[in-house]
């Protein structure tokens, strides 16, 4: 359980909040490149860390993410005309480039450069990497490095990225991702029924009470779930959790290597990002079939305007199974072929995480040993909040190479995590290109 005041500190992300300040030290995924395809694509409304924004791509190919209302008389720039080198407000024609500079004031007689300078709008730095447009919303003097994930380095055809909304606070998503013991229940039907799922994962369904071992690292922590595999061997799933909301999911070879990122839209809504990739070859038909089926990630989703809790609108993908239709819960299915009665793995996760309420009251929880990784994520985040408050540098933000690590899914005779990490993993022996991760102090 977490006292109410700490829960508030953990969850709230607006400008000036302690967690909001920490998250503003990192590059954040803002929108998939496909959402702003080649010029002239339509501007996109988005909200990140509680700030409403508009994104557009100029004819030069660069992306601007700017404040949403025109400085003249506050008309929405989303309605603007995307005119080659800038976005023109449709009310009186003021025009802004991707850096937020005002480049035309057609209804002002003798508009000079000085006036234009004063009429600039807020614009955040962006970088395009791994088919994603990233944003940095912090102070210039704290500019971080981009996280150097392997999935961002492979050719596009070897990778998929997708995003959708979750109608809960971001931490509920972060916690669900590293809660290994729920897999044996909530997702047991998926493990049992997906014909190609690697044999290792089926052990998750047969041993529902794994031993959880958490090992701190410089970038976050490792969460190892050890299950008995029979014959004196152990099934190890080692999830990587990386500041501030990344994780890498253990997977043998199929369907692909993958992970997720949980980016707060605001305190009550979250962009869930999924990335998957193959190290060696383009993702094949079987992968895309699963991708589009809604059975795994992403869920079945529809693109369009979505109203947030305060009535404002963003342009995004909302899952089709959602709270408005009880996630299409199948009560009969609960006693036939679906443990949860919910079809999609993410629908299953989202139903329980959204159902906790927009910000779950963690003072009412009763945690058990298998929640060790959940506790570790909270502690790691709160610890970094305090370090920022003490003026310490945020090391994972400043060293992108820390993100060049792998998750592990392996059967091994080793019963101890350190022995396993020191061993040869066979096919997984390239799991630590940087060597085994060092424990944080
Ligand atoms: S409100 Fe935008 S130009 Fe007047
Ligand atoms: Fe899950």
Coordinates of C-alpha atoms and ligand atoms in Angstrom, one line a residue:
X1 CA 0.0 0.0 0.0
X2 CA 1.0 3.6 -0.6
X3 CA 0.0 6.6 1.5
X4 CA -2.3 9.0 -0.4
X5 CA 0.3 11.8 -0.6
X6 CA 2.9 9.4 -2.1
X7 CA 0.3 8.1 -4.6
X8 CA -0.4 11.7 -5.7
X9 CA 3.3 12.3 -6.1
X10 CA 3.7 9.1 -8.2
X11 CA 0.7 9.7 -10.5
X12 CA 0.4 13.4 -11.2
X13 CA 2.3 14.7 -14.2
X14 CA 1.3 18.3 -14.9
X15 CA 3.9 21.0 -15.2
X16 CA 5.4 21.8 -11.8
X17 CA 4.5 18.5 -10.2
X18 CA 7.4 16.4 -8.9
X19 CA 6.7 13.5 -11.3
X20 CA 6.0 15.9 -14.1
X21 CA 9.4 17.4 -13.6
X22 CA 11.1 14.0 -13.7
X23 CA 9.2 13.0 -16.9
X24 CA 10.2 16.3 -18.5
X25 CA 13.9 15.2 -18.3
X26 CA 13.3 12.4 -21.0
X27 CA 12.5 12.2 -24.7
X28 CA 8.9 11.0 -24.9
X29 CA 7.3 9.3 -27.8
X30 CA 4.7 11.7 -29.1
X31 CA 3.1 10.2 -32.2
X32 CA 3.8 7.6 -34.9
X33 CA 5.4 9.0 -38.0
X34 CA 2.5 7.5 -40.0
X35 CA 0.2 9.9 -38.3
X36 CA 2.0 12.8 -40.0
X37 CA 2.7 11.1 -43.3
X38 CA 4.4 13.1 -46.0
X39 CA 3.5 16.8 -46.5
X40 CA 0.7 17.9 -46.8
X41 CA -0.8 15.8 -44.0
X42 CA -3.5 17.2 -41.7
X43 CA -2.3 18.7 -38.3
X44 CA -2.9 16.4 -35.3
X45 CA -4.2 17.3 -31.9
X46 CA -2.4 15.6 -29.0
X47 CA -1.9 16.1 -25.3
X48 CA 1.2 15.0 -23.4
X49 CA 1.8 15.4 -19.7
X50 CA -1.4 17.4 -19.5
X51 CA -0.3 20.0 -22.2
X52 CA -2.5 20.4 -25.3
X53 CA -0.5 20.5 -28.5
X54 CA -0.7 20.5 -32.2
X55 CA 1.7 18.6 -34.5
X56 CA 2.3 19.2 -38.2
X57 CA 4.8 18.4 -40.8
X58 CA 6.1 21.0 -43.2
X59 CA 7.0 20.6 -46.8
X60 CA 10.6 20.4 -45.8
X61 CA 9.7 17.2 -43.8
X62 CA 10.4 18.6 -40.4
X63 CA 7.8 18.3 -37.6
X64 CA 6.6 21.0 -35.4
X65 CA 4.8 20.3 -32.1
X66 CA 3.4 23.6 -30.9
X67 CA 0.9 25.2 -28.5
X68 CA -2.7 24.7 -29.7
X69 CA -4.1 28.3 -29.8
X70 CA -3.1 31.2 -32.0
X71 CA -1.6 34.1 -30.0
X72 CA -3.7 36.6 -31.9
X73 CA -7.3 35.8 -30.7
X74 CA -6.9 32.2 -29.6
X75 CA -8.3 30.4 -32.6
X76 CA -7.4 26.7 -32.7
X77 CA -4.3 26.1 -34.9
X78 CA -5.5 22.5 -35.5
X79 CA -7.9 24.1 -38.0
X80 CA -5.0 25.8 -39.7
X81 CA -3.9 25.4 -43.3
X82 CA -0.7 23.4 -43.6
X83 CA 1.1 25.7 -46.1
X84 CA 4.5 24.4 -47.1
X85 CA 6.8 26.1 -44.6
X86 CA 4.3 26.6 -41.8
X87 CA 0.8 26.4 -40.3
X88 CA -1.5 29.4 -41.1
X89 CA -4.3 30.2 -38.7
X90 CA -7.6 30.3 -40.6
X91 CA -9.1 33.2 -38.6
X92 CA -6.9 36.1 -39.7
X93 CA -4.0 34.4 -41.5
X94 CA -1.1 34.5 -39.0
X95 CA 1.5 31.9 -39.9
X96 CA 4.0 29.9 -37.8
X97 CA 6.9 27.6 -38.7
X98 CA 7.8 24.3 -37.1
X99 CA 9.9 26.1 -34.5
X100 CA 7.0 28.3 -33.5
X101 CA 8.4 31.4 -35.2
X102 CA 5.7 33.8 -36.6
X103 CA 6.5 34.2 -40.3
X104 CA 3.5 36.1 -41.5
X105 CA 1.1 38.7 -40.1
X106 CA -1.0 39.5 -43.1
X107 CA -3.6 41.6 -41.3
X108 CA -1.0 43.8 -39.6
X109 CA 0.1 46.9 -41.6
X110 CA 3.9 47.2 -41.7
X111 CA 4.5 44.2 -39.5
X112 CA 8.1 44.3 -38.7
X113 CA 10.5 41.5 -37.5
X114 CA 10.3 42.7 -33.9
X115 CA 6.6 42.2 -33.8
X116 CA 6.9 38.9 -35.5
X117 CA 9.4 37.8 -32.8
X118 CA 7.0 38.8 -30.1
X119 CA 4.2 36.7 -31.6
X120 CA 6.1 33.4 -31.7
X121 CA 4.4 30.4 -30.1
X122 CA 5.7 27.7 -27.8
X123 CA 7.3 24.8 -29.7
X124 CA 9.0 21.7 -28.3
X125 CA 12.1 20.0 -29.9
X126 CA 11.3 16.9 -31.9
X127 CA 13.3 14.0 -33.2
X128 CA 12.1 11.2 -35.6
X129 CA 13.5 7.8 -34.7
X130 CA 12.2 4.2 -35.1
X131 CA 9.1 5.4 -37.0
X132 CA 8.1 7.6 -34.0
X133 CA 8.2 11.4 -33.5
X134 CA 9.7 12.1 -30.1
X135 CA 9.3 15.2 -28.1
X136 CA 11.4 16.9 -25.4
X137 CA 9.3 19.1 -23.0
X138 CA 12.0 20.0 -20.5
X139 CA 14.5 22.8 -20.0
X140 CA 17.1 23.3 -22.7
X141 CA 20.0 22.9 -20.2
X142 CA 18.8 19.4 -19.3
X143 CA 18.4 18.1 -22.9
X144 CA 18.7 14.3 -22.7
X145 CA 20.1 11.8 -25.1
X146 CA 17.7 9.6 -27.1
X147 CA 17.4 6.1 -25.7
X148 CA 19.4 3.8 -27.9
X149 CA 17.0 0.9 -28.2
X150 CA 17.9 -1.8 -30.6
X151 CA 14.4 -1.8 -32.1
X152 CA 14.9 1.8 -33.3
X153 CA 18.0 0.8 -35.3
X154 CA 16.6 -2.0 -37.4
X155 CA 15.1 -1.3 -40.9
X156 CA 11.4 -0.3 -40.8
X157 CA 10.2 -3.5 -42.4
X158 CA 11.6 -5.4 -39.4
X159 CA 9.7 -3.3 -36.9
X160 CA 6.1 -2.4 -36.0
X161 CA 5.1 0.4 -33.7
X162 CA 1.5 1.1 -32.6
X163 CA -0.3 3.3 -30.2
X164 CA -3.7 3.5 -28.6
X165 CA -5.3 5.1 -25.6
X166 CA -5.9 3.7 -22.1
X167 CA -8.4 5.6 -19.9
X168 CA -6.4 5.4 -16.7
X169 CA -3.4 7.0 -15.1
X170 CA -0.2 5.9 -16.7
X171 CA 1.2 4.2 -13.6
X172 CA -1.5 1.5 -13.7
X173 CA -0.2 0.5 -17.1
X174 CA 3.4 0.6 -16.0
X175 CA 2.6 -1.7 -13.1
X176 CA 0.5 -4.2 -15.2
X177 CA 3.4 -4.6 -17.5
X178 CA 5.8 -5.9 -14.9
X179 CA 3.3 -7.9 -12.9
X180 CA 4.4 -11.3 -14.0
X181 CA 2.0 -13.4 -11.9
X182 CA -1.2 -12.1 -13.6
X183 CA -0.1 -13.7 -16.8
X184 CA -1.0 -17.2 -15.4
X185 CA -4.6 -16.0 -14.9
X186 CA -5.7 -13.0 -16.9
X187 CA -4.0 -14.2 -20.1
X188 CA -4.1 -18.0 -19.5
X189 CA -6.4 -18.7 -22.4
X190 CA -4.1 -16.8 -24.8
X191 CA -1.1 -18.9 -23.7
X192 CA -3.1 -22.1 -24.0
X193 CA -4.8 -21.4 -27.3
X194 CA -2.2 -19.5 -29.5
X195 CA -0.9 -22.4 -31.6
X196 CA 2.5 -20.9 -32.3
X197 CA 3.2 -19.4 -29.0
X198 CA 6.6 -20.7 -27.9
X199 CA 6.5 -23.7 -25.6
X200 CA 8.3 -21.8 -22.9
X201 CA 5.5 -19.5 -22.3
X202 CA 3.0 -22.2 -21.7
X203 CA 4.8 -23.0 -18.5
X204 CA 3.5 -19.6 -17.2
X205 CA 0.1 -21.1 -17.2
X206 CA 1.1 -24.3 -15.3
X207 CA 3.1 -22.6 -12.5
X208 CA 1.0 -19.6 -11.3
X209 CA 3.2 -18.6 -8.4
X210 CA 6.7 -17.7 -9.7
X211 CA 9.5 -16.5 -7.5
X212 CA 10.0 -12.9 -8.3
X213 CA 13.5 -11.5 -7.9
X214 CA 14.2 -7.8 -8.5
X215 CA 17.7 -6.5 -9.3
X216 CA 18.3 -2.8 -9.5
X217 CA 20.3 -1.4 -12.5
X218 CA 21.5 2.0 -13.5
X219 CA 18.5 2.4 -15.8
X220 CA 15.8 0.9 -13.6
X221 CA 15.7 -2.7 -12.7
X222 CA 15.5 -6.3 -13.9
X223 CA 12.5 -8.3 -12.8
X224 CA 13.1 -12.0 -12.9
X225 CA 10.2 -14.5 -12.6
X226 CA 11.4 -18.0 -11.9
X227 CA 9.1 -20.9 -12.5
X228 CA 9.7 -24.7 -12.2
X229 CA 10.1 -26.2 -15.6
X230 CA 10.5 -29.8 -14.4
X231 CA 13.5 -32.1 -14.7
X232 CA 15.4 -29.9 -12.2
X233 CA 15.3 -26.9 -14.6
X234 CA 13.8 -23.4 -14.3
X235 CA 11.9 -21.3 -16.7
X236 CA 13.2 -17.7 -16.3
X237 CA 11.5 -14.7 -17.7
X238 CA 13.5 -11.5 -17.1
X239 CA 11.8 -8.3 -17.9
X240 CA 13.7 -5.1 -18.3
X241 CA 12.2 -2.0 -16.7
X242 CA 13.8 1.2 -17.9
X243 CA 13.2 4.8 -16.7
X244 CA 10.7 6.3 -16.8
X245 CA 8.1 4.0 -18.4
X246 CA 9.8 1.6 -20.8
X247 CA 9.8 -2.2 -20.5
X248 CA 11.1 -5.0 -22.6
X249 CA 9.1 -8.2 -22.6
X250 CA 10.8 -11.6 -22.5
X251 CA 10.1 -13.5 -25.6
X252 CA 11.8 -16.4 -27.3
X253 CA 11.6 -16.0 -31.1
X254 CA 8.0 -15.7 -32.1
X255 CA 6.0 -13.6 -32.6
X256 CA 8.8 -11.0 -32.2
X257 CA 10.8 -9.2 -29.6
X258 CA 8.8 -6.5 -28.0
X259 CA 8.0 -4.0 -25.3
X260 CA 5.8 -1.1 -24.3
X261 CA 6.0 2.5 -23.3
X262 CA 3.3 4.3 -21.2
X263 CA 3.2 8.0 -21.9
X264 CA 0.8 10.1 -19.8
X265 CA -1.7 12.1 -21.9
X266 CA -2.7 13.7 -18.6
X267 CA -3.3 12.3 -15.1
X268 CA -6.3 10.2 -16.3
X269 CA -5.5 9.0 -19.8
X270 CA -2.4 7.4 -21.3
X271 CA -0.9 6.6 -24.7
X272 CA 0.1 3.0 -24.7
X273 CA 2.8 2.2 -27.2
X274 CA 3.8 -1.2 -28.4
X275 CA 7.0 -1.9 -30.4
X276 CA 8.0 -5.2 -31.9
X277 CA 10.9 -6.2 -34.1
X278 CA 13.0 -8.9 -35.6
X279 CA 16.7 -8.7 -35.4
X280 CA 17.2 -10.5 -38.7
X281 CA 14.3 -10.3 -41.1
X282 CA 11.2 -8.4 -42.1
X283 CA 8.2 -9.1 -40.0
X284 CA 6.3 -11.9 -41.8
X285 CA 2.6 -12.5 -42.6
X286 CA 2.0 -14.5 -39.5
X287 CA 3.2 -11.5 -37.4
X288 CA 0.9 -9.1 -39.2
X289 CA -2.0 -11.5 -39.0
X290 CA -1.7 -11.5 -35.2
X291 CA -1.1 -7.7 -35.2
X292 CA -4.4 -7.1 -37.0
X293 CA -6.4 -9.7 -35.1
X294 CA -6.7 -7.8 -31.9
X295 CA -5.8 -10.9 -30.0
X296 CA -2.5 -9.6 -28.8
X297 CA -1.0 -6.1 -29.3
X298 CA -2.3 -3.7 -30.4
X299 CA -6.0 -4.2 -29.5
X300 CA -8.6 -3.7 -32.3
X301 CA -8.7 0.1 -32.4
X302 CA -10.3 2.9 -34.5
X303 CA -8.6 6.2 -35.5
X304 CA -10.4 9.5 -35.0
X305 CA -11.1 12.4 -32.7
X306 CA -11.4 11.3 -29.1
X307 CA -12.9 13.4 -26.3
X308 CA -10.9 13.5 -23.1
X309 CA -12.4 13.9 -19.6
X310 CA -12.5 17.7 -19.8
X311 CA -14.2 17.7 -23.2
X312 CA -11.1 18.6 -25.2
X313 CA -10.3 16.4 -28.2
X314 CA -7.2 14.6 -29.4
X315 CA -6.7 12.6 -32.7
X316 CA -5.7 9.1 -31.8
X317 CA -6.6 5.4 -31.9
X318 CA -9.2 4.3 -29.3
X319 CA -9.7 0.6 -28.6
X320 CA -13.0 -0.7 -29.9
X321 CA -13.5 -2.8 -26.7
X322 CA -13.7 -0.2 -24.0
X323 CA -15.5 0.8 -20.9
X324 CA -18.6 2.0 -22.9
X325 CA -19.3 -1.6 -24.0
X326 CA -17.9 -3.5 -20.9
X327 CA -15.0 -4.5 -23.2
X328 CA -17.4 -6.9 -24.9
X329 CA -17.2 -9.2 -21.9
X330 CA -18.4 -12.7 -22.6
X331 CA -19.8 -14.2 -19.4
X332 CA -20.4 -17.6 -20.9
X333 CA -16.9 -17.5 -22.4
X334 CA -15.5 -17.3 -18.9
X335 CA -16.5 -20.9 -18.4
X336 CA -15.7 -22.1 -21.9
X337 CA -12.5 -21.0 -23.6
X338 CA -11.8 -17.5 -22.2
X339 CA -10.6 -17.4 -18.6
X340 CA -11.4 -13.6 -18.3
X341 CA -14.3 -13.6 -20.8
X342 CA -12.3 -11.0 -22.7
X343 CA -10.8 -11.7 -26.1
X344 CA -7.8 -9.5 -26.6
X345 CA -4.7 -9.7 -24.3
X346 CA -4.6 -5.9 -24.1
X347 CA -8.4 -5.7 -23.7
X348 CA -7.9 -8.0 -20.7
X349 CA -5.1 -5.8 -19.3
X350 CA -7.0 -2.5 -20.0
X351 CA -10.3 -3.7 -18.5
X352 CA -8.7 -4.4 -15.1
X353 CA -6.4 -1.4 -15.1
X354 CA -9.1 1.1 -16.2
X355 CA -11.7 -0.5 -13.9
X356 CA -9.5 0.4 -10.9
X357 CA -10.6 4.0 -11.5
X358 CA -8.7 6.9 -13.2
X359 CA -6.2 7.0 -10.4
X360 CA -6.2 3.9 -8.2
X361 CA -6.2 4.4 -4.4
X362 CA -3.1 2.5 -3.5
X363 CA -3.6 3.1 0.2
X364 CA -6.3 0.4 0.0
X365 CA -4.2 -2.3 -1.5
X366 CA -2.9 -5.5 0.1
X367 CA 0.3 -6.4 -1.7
X368 CA 1.9 -9.9 -1.6
X369 CA 5.3 -11.3 -2.5
X370 CA 4.5 -11.6 -6.2
X371 CA 4.0 -7.8 -6.4
X372 CA 7.7 -7.2 -5.8
X373 CA 8.3 -5.8 -9.3
X374 CA 5.3 -3.5 -9.0
X375 CA 6.7 -2.1 -5.7
X376 CA 10.1 -1.8 -7.4
X377 CA 8.7 0.4 -10.2
X378 CA 7.0 2.7 -7.8
X379 CA 10.1 3.0 -5.6
X380 CA 12.4 3.6 -8.6
X381 CA 10.2 6.4 -9.9
X382 CA 9.8 8.0 -6.5
X383 CA 13.5 7.7 -5.8
X384 CA 14.3 9.5 -9.0
X385 CA 11.8 12.2 -8.2
X386 CA 13.6 12.8 -5.0
X387 CA 17.0 12.9 -6.7
X388 CA 15.7 15.5 -9.2
X389 CA 14.5 17.5 -6.3
X390 CA 18.0 17.2 -4.8
X391 CA 19.5 18.6 -8.0
X392 CA 21.1 15.3 -9.0
X393 CA 21.6 14.5 -12.8
X394 CA 19.2 12.0 -14.2
X395 CA 21.7 9.5 -15.5
X396 CA 19.4 7.2 -17.6
X397 CA 18.2 10.3 -19.5
X398 CA 21.8 11.5 -20.1
X399 CA 23.2 8.2 -21.4
X400 CA 21.1 6.7 -24.2
X401 CA 23.5 3.7 -24.4
X402 CA 22.0 2.3 -21.2
X403 CA 18.9 1.3 -23.2
X404 CA 20.8 -1.1 -25.4
X405 CA 19.8 -4.2 -23.4
X406 CA 17.6 -7.2 -23.9
X407 CA 15.0 -9.2 -22.0
X408 CA 15.4 -12.9 -21.5
X409 CA 13.2 -15.9 -21.9
X410 CA 15.0 -19.1 -21.2
X411 CA 15.0 -22.5 -19.5
X412 CA 18.1 -23.1 -17.4
X413 CA 19.3 -25.4 -14.7
X414 CA 20.5 -22.3 -12.7
X415 CA 18.3 -21.6 -9.7
X416 CA 20.0 -18.3 -8.8
X417 CA 19.6 -15.1 -10.8
X418 CA 23.2 -14.1 -10.5
X419 CA 24.4 -17.5 -11.7
X420 CA 22.0 -17.3 -14.6
X421 CA 23.2 -13.8 -15.5
X422 CA 26.8 -15.0 -15.4
X423 CA 26.1 -18.1 -17.6
X424 CA 26.1 -18.8 -21.3
X425 CA 22.5 -18.5 -22.4
X426 CA 22.8 -20.6 -25.5
X427 CA 20.7 -19.0 -28.2
X428 CA 20.2 -16.0 -25.9
X429 CA 23.9 -15.5 -25.3
X430 CA 23.9 -12.1 -27.0
X431 CA 21.4 -10.9 -24.5
X432 CA 23.7 -8.4 -22.9
X433 CA 25.6 -6.5 -25.5
X434 CA 27.0 -4.2 -22.8
X435 CA 27.7 -7.0 -20.4
X436 CA 25.5 -7.9 -17.4
X437 CA 23.9 -4.8 -16.0
X438 CA 25.5 -3.2 -13.0
X439 CA 23.5 -2.7 -9.8
X440 CA 22.6 0.8 -8.9
X441 CA 24.1 2.2 -5.8
Ligands
LIG1 S1 -6.8 34.2 -34.2 FE1 -5.3 33.4 -35.5 S2 -4.8 35.0 -36.8 FE2 -6.4 35.8 -35.6
LIG2 FE1 -1.0 -8.4 -19.1

